[in-house]
Coordinates of C-alpha atoms (C1' of nucleotides) in Angstrom, one line a residue:
Chain A
M1 CA 77.0 79.3 122.3
Q2 CA 77.7 80.0 126.0
Q3 CA 78.7 83.7 125.1
S4 CA 76.5 86.5 126.2
T5 CA 75.7 88.9 123.7
E6 CA 77.8 91.5 125.5
E7 CA 80.8 89.2 125.2
K8 CA 79.9 88.5 121.5
I9 CA 80.0 92.2 120.7
L10 CA 83.2 92.8 122.7
A11 CA 85.1 90.0 120.8
A12 CA 83.6 91.2 117.6
A13 CA 84.7 94.8 118.3
A14 CA 88.1 93.9 119.4
K15 CA 88.6 91.8 116.1
V16 CA 87.4 94.5 113.7
F17 CA 89.0 97.7 115.8
M18 CA 92.3 95.6 115.8
E19 CA 92.1 94.7 112.3
K20 CA 91.0 98.2 110.8
G21 CA 91.6 100.8 113.3
M22 CA 89.0 103.3 114.8
A23 CA 88.7 105.2 111.6
G24 CA 88.5 102.2 109.3
A25 CA 86.3 100.2 111.5
R26 CA 82.4 100.2 110.6
M27 CA 79.6 99.5 113.2
Q28 CA 78.1 97.2 110.6
D29 CA 81.4 95.0 110.4
I30 CA 81.1 94.6 114.2
A31 CA 77.7 93.9 114.1
D32 CA 78.2 91.2 111.3
E33 CA 80.9 89.8 113.0
A34 CA 79.0 89.3 116.2
G35 CA 76.1 87.9 114.4
I36 CA 73.7 90.6 115.6
N37 CA 71.7 93.7 114.4
K38 CA 73.3 97.0 114.3
A39 CA 70.9 98.7 116.7
L40 CA 71.7 96.2 119.3
L41 CA 75.1 97.5 119.3
H42 CA 74.0 100.9 120.1
Y43 CA 71.7 99.4 122.8
Y44 CA 74.9 97.8 124.9
F45 CA 77.3 100.6 123.9
R46 CA 75.9 103.9 123.0
S47 CA 78.3 105.1 120.4
K48 CA 81.3 103.8 118.3
E49 CA 83.3 106.0 120.7
K50 CA 82.3 104.5 123.7
L51 CA 82.6 100.8 122.4
F52 CA 86.3 101.8 121.1
D53 CA 87.1 103.2 124.5
E54 CA 85.9 100.0 126.2
I55 CA 88.0 97.9 123.7
F56 CA 91.2 99.9 124.1
K57 CA 90.7 100.0 127.9
E58 CA 90.2 96.2 127.7
V59 CA 93.1 95.4 125.6
S60 CA 95.6 97.8 127.2
G61 CA 94.6 97.0 130.6
Q62 CA 95.5 93.2 129.8
L63 CA 99.0 93.8 128.6
L64 CA 100.5 96.8 130.8
P65 CA 100.0 95.1 134.0
R66 CA 101.7 91.9 133.1
L67 CA 104.7 94.0 132.0
N68 CA 104.5 96.1 134.8
Q69 CA 104.7 93.1 137.0
I70 CA 108.1 92.0 135.2
I71 CA 109.5 95.3 135.2
E72 CA 108.9 96.2 138.9
S73 CA 109.8 92.7 140.1
D74 CA 113.0 92.0 142.4
I75 CA 114.8 89.7 139.9
S76 CA 118.5 90.9 138.5
L77 CA 118.4 93.2 135.4
F78 CA 119.8 90.6 133.1
D79 CA 117.0 88.2 134.1
K80 CA 114.4 91.0 133.9
I81 CA 115.3 91.8 130.2
W82 CA 115.0 88.2 129.6
A83 CA 111.7 87.9 131.2
F84 CA 110.3 91.0 129.8
C85 CA 111.2 89.9 126.1
Q86 CA 109.8 86.6 126.6
E87 CA 106.7 87.8 128.0
Y88 CA 106.3 90.5 125.5
I89 CA 106.8 88.6 122.4
S90 CA 104.8 85.5 123.6
R91 CA 101.8 88.0 124.1
M92 CA 102.4 89.5 120.7
V93 CA 102.5 86.3 119.0
E94 CA 99.1 85.4 120.4
N95 CA 97.8 88.6 119.3
P96 CA 99.9 90.0 116.4
Y97 CA 97.5 93.0 115.7
L98 CA 98.0 94.4 119.1
P99 CA 101.1 96.4 118.6
L100 CA 99.8 98.1 115.5
F101 CA 96.6 98.8 117.3
I102 CA 98.2 100.5 120.2
V103 CA 100.8 102.6 118.2
E104 CA 98.3 103.7 115.7
E105 CA 95.5 104.8 118.1
T106 CA 97.8 106.6 120.8
N107 CA 99.3 108.5 117.6
K108 CA 95.8 109.5 116.1
Q109 CA 93.9 109.9 119.1
Q110 CA 93.8 113.3 120.7
G111 CA 95.9 114.2 123.8
A112 CA 93.6 113.7 126.5
F113 CA 93.1 110.0 125.3
L114 CA 96.3 108.8 126.7
E115 CA 95.7 110.3 129.9
R116 CA 92.3 108.8 130.3
H117 CA 93.3 105.4 129.4
L118 CA 96.9 105.0 130.7
G119 CA 96.8 107.8 133.5
N120 CA 96.5 105.3 136.2
K121 CA 98.5 102.3 135.0
R122 CA 101.3 103.7 133.0
L123 CA 104.6 101.6 133.1
R124 CA 106.5 102.4 136.1
L125 CA 110.3 102.5 135.3
D126 CA 111.7 103.6 138.6
K127 CA 112.8 100.3 139.8
L128 CA 114.5 99.6 136.5
A129 CA 116.1 102.8 136.4
Q130 CA 117.6 102.2 139.8
Q131 CA 118.8 98.9 138.9
V132 CA 120.4 100.0 135.4
Q133 CA 122.1 102.9 137.3
Q134 CA 123.6 100.4 140.0
E135 CA 124.8 98.0 137.7
V136 CA 126.6 100.9 135.9
A137 CA 128.1 102.1 138.9
R138 CA 129.1 98.6 140.0
G139 CA 130.8 98.4 136.5
T140 CA 128.8 95.4 135.2
I141 CA 127.6 97.3 132.3
K142 CA 128.5 100.1 130.3
P143 CA 126.8 103.5 130.9
I144 CA 123.3 103.8 129.5
H145 CA 120.4 105.8 130.1
P146 CA 117.7 103.8 131.7
L147 CA 114.9 105.0 129.2
E148 CA 117.2 104.5 126.4
L149 CA 117.8 100.8 127.4
F150 CA 113.9 100.4 127.8
L151 CA 113.2 102.1 124.5
T152 CA 115.7 99.5 122.9
I153 CA 114.2 96.4 124.4
I154 CA 110.5 97.5 123.4
S155 CA 111.9 98.3 119.9
M156 CA 113.1 95.0 119.4
C157 CA 110.3 93.1 120.7
A158 CA 107.5 95.1 119.2
F159 CA 108.8 96.5 115.8
P160 CA 108.9 93.0 114.0
F161 CA 105.3 92.7 114.5
L162 CA 104.6 96.3 112.9
G163 CA 106.9 95.6 110.0
K164 CA 105.8 92.3 109.5
P165 CA 104.2 93.0 106.0
L166 CA 107.3 94.8 104.9
L167 CA 109.7 92.1 106.1
Q168 CA 107.6 89.2 104.3
H169 CA 107.7 91.2 101.2
M170 CA 111.5 91.7 101.4
S171 CA 112.4 88.4 102.4
G172 CA 109.5 85.9 101.0
M173 CA 108.9 84.8 104.6
N174 CA 105.4 83.2 105.2
D175 CA 103.7 83.3 108.4
D176 CA 105.1 80.1 109.9
M177 CA 108.5 81.2 109.1
F178 CA 107.9 84.7 110.9
N179 CA 106.5 83.0 113.9
A180 CA 109.5 80.7 114.0
M181 CA 111.7 83.8 113.9
M182 CA 109.6 85.4 116.6
E183 CA 110.1 82.2 118.7
A184 CA 113.8 82.3 118.3
R185 CA 113.9 86.1 119.1
K186 CA 112.5 85.3 122.5
S187 CA 116.1 84.3 123.3
E188 CA 118.0 86.2 120.5
V189 CA 116.9 89.7 121.6
P190 CA 117.8 89.4 125.3
K191 CA 121.1 88.0 124.5
F192 CA 121.7 90.7 121.7
I193 CA 120.7 93.5 124.5
I194 CA 122.9 91.9 127.3
N195 CA 125.8 91.5 124.9
A196 CA 125.6 95.3 124.1
I197 CA 125.7 96.3 127.5
K198 CA 127.5 94.2 129.5
K199 CA 131.4 95.1 130.0
Chain B
M1 CA 102.8 131.4 95.6
Q2 CA 105.0 129.7 93.0
Q3 CA 103.6 126.4 93.7
S4 CA 101.4 124.8 91.0
T5 CA 98.0 123.7 91.9
E6 CA 99.0 120.0 91.3
E7 CA 102.0 120.6 93.7
K8 CA 99.7 122.1 96.3
I9 CA 97.4 119.2 96.1
L10 CA 100.1 116.7 96.5
A11 CA 101.7 118.6 99.5
A12 CA 98.2 118.7 101.2
A13 CA 97.4 115.2 100.4
A14 CA 100.7 114.0 101.8
K15 CA 100.1 116.0 104.9
V16 CA 96.5 114.7 105.5
F17 CA 97.1 111.1 104.6
M18 CA 100.3 111.1 106.7
E19 CA 98.5 112.6 109.9
K20 CA 95.3 110.4 109.4
G21 CA 96.0 107.6 107.3
M22 CA 94.0 106.4 104.3
A23 CA 90.8 105.5 106.1
G24 CA 90.8 108.8 108.4
A25 CA 91.6 111.3 105.7
R26 CA 88.8 113.2 104.1
M27 CA 89.0 114.7 100.7
Q28 CA 87.5 117.7 102.0
D29 CA 90.4 118.1 104.5
I30 CA 92.9 117.7 101.6
A31 CA 91.0 120.4 99.6
D32 CA 90.9 122.7 102.5
E33 CA 94.6 122.0 103.5
A34 CA 95.5 123.0 99.7
G35 CA 93.1 125.9 99.7
I36 CA 91.2 124.8 96.5
N37 CA 87.7 123.3 95.9
K38 CA 87.0 119.7 96.3
A39 CA 86.1 119.3 92.8
L40 CA 89.5 120.2 91.7
L41 CA 91.0 117.2 93.6
H42 CA 88.9 115.0 91.3
Y43 CA 89.9 117.0 88.4
Y44 CA 93.6 116.5 89.2
F45 CA 93.4 113.0 90.8
R46 CA 90.3 111.0 89.9
S47 CA 89.7 109.2 93.1
K48 CA 90.8 108.9 96.6
E49 CA 92.7 106.0 96.0
K50 CA 94.5 107.1 93.0
L51 CA 95.6 110.2 95.0
F52 CA 96.6 108.0 98.0
D53 CA 98.7 105.8 95.4
E54 CA 100.3 108.9 94.2
I55 CA 101.5 109.9 97.5
F56 CA 102.5 106.6 99.0
K57 CA 104.7 106.0 95.7
E58 CA 106.1 109.4 96.2
V59 CA 106.8 108.8 99.8
S60 CA 108.4 105.5 99.7
G61 CA 110.1 106.2 96.5
Q62 CA 111.8 109.2 98.3
L63 CA 113.1 106.9 101.2
L64 CA 114.0 103.4 99.8
P65 CA 116.5 104.5 97.0
R66 CA 118.4 106.3 99.6
L67 CA 118.6 103.5 101.9
N68 CA 119.3 101.0 99.3
Q69 CA 122.3 103.1 98.2
I70 CA 123.8 102.8 101.6
I71 CA 122.9 99.1 101.9
E72 CA 124.6 98.3 98.5
S73 CA 127.4 100.4 98.8
D74 CA 131.0 99.2 99.1
I75 CA 132.1 100.5 102.9
S76 CA 132.6 98.1 105.6
L77 CA 129.8 96.5 107.7
F78 CA 130.3 98.5 110.9
D79 CA 130.5 101.8 108.6
K80 CA 127.4 100.5 107.0
I81 CA 125.5 100.1 110.2
W82 CA 126.6 103.9 111.2
A83 CA 125.6 105.3 107.8
F84 CA 122.2 103.5 107.9
C85 CA 121.3 104.6 111.3
Q86 CA 122.4 108.2 110.7
E87 CA 120.5 108.5 107.5
Y88 CA 117.5 106.6 108.5
I89 CA 116.9 108.7 111.6
S90 CA 117.9 112.2 110.0
R91 CA 115.1 111.2 107.3
M92 CA 112.5 110.3 110.2
V93 CA 113.3 113.4 112.2
E94 CA 112.5 115.5 109.2
N95 CA 109.4 113.7 108.7
P96 CA 108.3 112.0 111.9
Y97 CA 104.9 110.8 110.5
L98 CA 106.6 108.5 107.7
P99 CA 107.2 105.4 109.9
L100 CA 103.5 105.1 111.1
F101 CA 102.3 106.0 107.8
I102 CA 104.3 103.2 106.0
V103 CA 103.6 100.7 108.6
E104 CA 99.9 101.3 108.9
E105 CA 99.2 101.2 105.2
T106 CA 101.5 98.3 104.6
N107 CA 99.5 96.4 107.4
K108 CA 96.0 97.7 106.1
Q109 CA 96.0 97.8 102.5
Q110 CA 95.5 94.5 100.6
G111 CA 98.3 92.1 99.5
A112 CA 98.6 93.3 95.9
F113 CA 99.5 96.9 97.3
L114 CA 102.7 96.3 98.4
E115 CA 103.7 94.4 95.1
R116 CA 102.5 97.2 93.2
H117 CA 104.4 99.9 95.1
L118 CA 107.4 98.2 96.1
G119 CA 107.6 95.5 93.7
N120 CA 110.5 97.1 91.8
K121 CA 112.4 99.0 94.3
R122 CA 112.5 96.6 97.5
L123 CA 115.4 96.8 99.7
R124 CA 118.3 94.6 98.3
L125 CA 119.8 92.9 101.3
D126 CA 122.1 90.6 99.1
K127 CA 125.3 92.6 99.5
L128 CA 124.7 93.1 103.3
A129 CA 124.0 89.4 103.9
Q130 CA 127.3 88.6 102.1
Q131 CA 129.2 91.1 104.4
V132 CA 127.7 89.7 107.5
Q133 CA 128.4 86.1 106.6
Q134 CA 132.0 86.9 105.7
E135 CA 132.6 88.9 109.0
V136 CA 131.2 86.1 110.7
A137 CA 133.4 83.5 109.0
R138 CA 136.4 85.8 109.7
G139 CA 135.5 85.8 113.4
T140 CA 135.2 89.5 113.8
I141 CA 131.4 89.4 114.7
K142 CA 129.3 86.6 116.5
P143 CA 127.2 84.4 114.3
I144 CA 124.1 86.1 113.4
H145 CA 121.4 85.8 110.7
P146 CA 121.8 88.8 108.3
L147 CA 118.0 89.3 108.3
E148 CA 117.9 89.2 112.0
L149 CA 120.4 91.9 112.0
F150 CA 119.0 94.0 109.5
L151 CA 115.4 93.6 111.5
T152 CA 117.3 94.9 114.8
I153 CA 118.8 97.8 113.2
I154 CA 115.5 99.2 111.6
S155 CA 113.7 98.2 114.8
M156 CA 115.8 100.4 116.9
C157 CA 115.9 103.2 114.4
A158 CA 112.1 103.2 113.4
F159 CA 110.3 102.3 116.6
P160 CA 110.9 105.3 118.7
F161 CA 108.9 107.3 116.2
L162 CA 106.1 104.9 116.4
G163 CA 105.8 104.8 120.1
K164 CA 106.7 108.6 120.6
P165 CA 103.3 109.3 122.2
L166 CA 103.6 106.5 124.6
L167 CA 107.2 107.3 125.6
Q168 CA 106.1 111.0 126.0
H169 CA 103.4 109.9 128.1
M170 CA 105.5 107.5 130.2
S171 CA 108.5 109.9 130.6
G172 CA 106.9 113.3 130.5
M173 CA 109.4 114.0 127.6
N174 CA 108.3 117.0 125.4
D175 CA 109.2 117.4 121.8
D176 CA 112.3 119.1 122.0
M177 CA 113.7 116.4 124.4
F178 CA 112.5 113.8 122.1
N179 CA 114.4 115.1 119.1
A180 CA 117.5 115.6 121.2
M181 CA 117.2 111.9 122.4
M182 CA 116.8 110.9 118.6
E183 CA 119.7 113.0 117.7
A184 CA 121.9 111.2 120.4
R185 CA 120.5 107.9 119.3
K186 CA 122.1 108.4 115.6
S187 CA 125.3 107.3 117.2
E188 CA 124.1 105.6 120.2
V189 CA 122.2 102.9 118.2
P190 CA 125.0 102.0 115.9
K191 CA 127.4 101.8 118.8
F192 CA 125.0 99.5 120.6
I193 CA 124.4 97.4 117.8
I194 CA 128.0 96.9 117.1
N195 CA 128.9 96.5 120.7
A196 CA 126.1 93.7 120.6
I197 CA 127.8 91.5 117.8
K198 CA 131.4 92.4 117.8
K199 CA 133.7 89.8 119.2
Chain C
dA1 C1' 48.3 84.7 134.4
dA2 C1' 49.1 89.3 133.9
dT3 C1' 52.7 92.6 133.8
dT4 C1' 56.7 94.8 133.8
dT5 C1' 61.5 94.8 132.2
dT6 C1' 65.1 93.4 129.2
dG7 C1' 66.7 92.0 124.8
dT8 C1' 66.5 92.2 119.6
dT9 C1' 65.0 93.6 115.1
dA10 C1' 63.5 96.1 110.7
dA11 C1' 62.7 100.3 109.0
dC12 C1' 64.1 104.7 109.1
dC13 C1' 66.9 109.2 109.5
dA14 C1' 70.3 113.1 109.2
dA15 C1' 75.0 114.0 108.2
dA16 C1' 78.9 113.0 106.2
dT17 C1' 81.4 111.4 102.2
dG18 C1' 83.3 110.3 97.4
dG19 C1' 82.4 111.6 93.3
dT20 C1' 80.0 114.4 89.2
dT21 C1' 78.1 118.2 86.6
dA22 C1' 77.7 122.3 84.2
dA23 C1' 78.7 126.6 84.1
dA24 C1' 82.3 130.3 84.7
dC25 C1' 86.7 131.8 84.4
dA26 C1' 91.6 132.7 82.8
dC27 C1' 94.7 132.6 79.4
dC28 C1' 96.4 132.5 74.8
dG29 C1' 97.1 132.8 69.9
dT30 C1' 94.6 134.7 66.1
Chain D
dA1 C1' 87.1 141.1 69.7
dC2 C1' 86.9 135.9 69.0
dG3 C1' 87.2 131.2 69.9
dG4 C1' 89.5 127.7 72.1
dT5 C1' 91.8 125.4 75.8
dG6 C1' 92.8 124.1 80.2
dT7 C1' 91.4 125.5 85.1
dT8 C1' 88.1 126.5 89.0
dT9 C1' 84.0 126.5 91.2
dA10 C1' 79.1 126.1 93.2
dA11 C1' 75.6 123.1 93.2
dC12 C1' 74.3 118.5 92.8
dC13 C1' 74.0 113.4 93.5
dA14 C1' 74.2 108.5 95.2
dT15 C1' 75.9 105.8 98.9
dT16 C1' 77.7 105.1 103.2
dT17 C1' 77.5 105.5 108.0
dG18 C1' 76.5 106.5 113.1
dG19 C1' 72.7 106.6 115.2
dT20 C1' 67.3 106.4 116.5
dT21 C1' 62.6 104.8 116.6
dA22 C1' 58.9 101.9 117.4
dA23 C1' 57.3 97.6 117.3
dC24 C1' 57.9 92.9 118.9
dA25 C1' 59.9 88.8 121.6
dA26 C1' 61.7 86.8 125.8
dA27 C1' 62.5 86.9 130.5
dA28 C1' 61.7 88.3 134.8
dT29 C1' 58.5 90.2 138.5
dT30 C1' 54.2 90.3 140.5

DNA sequence: AATTTTGTTAACCAAATGGTTAAACACCGT
DNA sequence: ACGGTGTTTAACCATTTGGTTAACAAAATT
C-alpha cells in the first residue's frame, strides 16, 4: 500500500461522508473503512467537524474550478452549453454521490458554512450572462434571464443523479441502463436546451 | 389548541424530519417542537423508525396522487406539461423542504424502503408515454424518449428547491426573490420545454 | 547507541440518544 | 365517592458516539 495514513483517512472519510452525510456518518465507520483505529482519526483531524470540512473543501474544490474554467472561457454560448453539460455529467458519472452530498450539506449546514467554503471560489456567471445578453440582443436566441438559463442547465445535469433511486423504482432501470441514459444525456441535454432557446 | 396530541406529534415530526433528515433528527427535538414529553412520543409511535415511516407515508402520499392525477388525465400533452409544472412548483413553494427530504431519504434508506412506501402508488407514466409517442408519430414534436422528457420536466421543477442555498449564495438572491423566480418558472418551465420539443 | 519525535493502539470517559418504567393525572360512567 | 381507562410525566437504563489518555512501537535525530 503506497497510500499514507492521511490519504487513507481522507479517502475513507470522503466515501463515508458522501454515502451517509455529515449527520449519518460515524467516526468508527470512517476508521473501519480506513483500516485504522478510531483514535488515529482524531490524531490526524481533531474532530469530526474538522474532518468533514476538509472533505467538503476537497470535494467542492475539485469540481467548481473545472466548471468555472468552462463558464468563463472564450467559446461561443452554444459551445459553452455543450462543454458544460459534458463536463458536469462526466464528473458525476465518476462520482454519483457528489450531487446529493453537496445539495444535502449546503441545505443542512448553517449559513456561515457556505461562505467559509465557497466564499472565494464561487461560480462566476458574469461572462456567461454577458454572452446570453449579447445573443438575445443579436436575435439568435429568445429572451431569457441568464441565471434562469444557468439554473435550467444545472437542473437537467444534476437532478437525475439525485432522483436516481426514484427513477429506477419507477422505470425498473438498473445501474447500467441509468449510466447509458446519462451517457446519452451528455448530448441530449445541450441539444434540448439549445432547441428551447434558439430562434 | 384544537389539535390532538397525535396531530401535534405528526406536525412536529414532519417539521423536524424534513429539516434535519432521519439521521439528523432527534426524538427530543420532536418532543420539544410538539411541546410534550419524550416518553409520550414512544407512547404514540413506538420507535423513531415507525414515526419516520408514518411521516414519509403521509408526505409522499400527499404529493404523488395529485401528480398522478395530472399525468393520467385526458388533456393534451402540452396542457399536461403546463398543469404538471404548475402543480408541482406550487406544492413545493408551500413546502420547500419536501424535495430534499424525498431525495435524501430515497437515497439513504435501504432498498426495501421504496417498495414499502411507493410500491402501490408509484407514478404511472403509461398514458404520458403513449401521448408522447403519438405526438412524435404525428410529427408535432421532435423524437424524444418519454422517460427522458419526464425526467427533464421534473428536473427543472424540483432542482431549484434543492440547489436553493447554492443559488442564493451565487446570486445574492433573498427568499422573496427566490419565490418570485419560482412563481415565474411556473410558466417559464413549461414554455421552455415545449419550445424544446415542438417542431 | 541513546534519545527525542512521530505514529498507532487499547482502554477509557462523558455526553447524547433511543427507549422503558412506574407512578401520577384526567376523564368518564356508575 | 369509586374504579377503570387512556394520557402524561419524571426518572431511569443501555447503547452509541465523539473524543481523550496513557502506554507502546517505529522513525528520525543526536
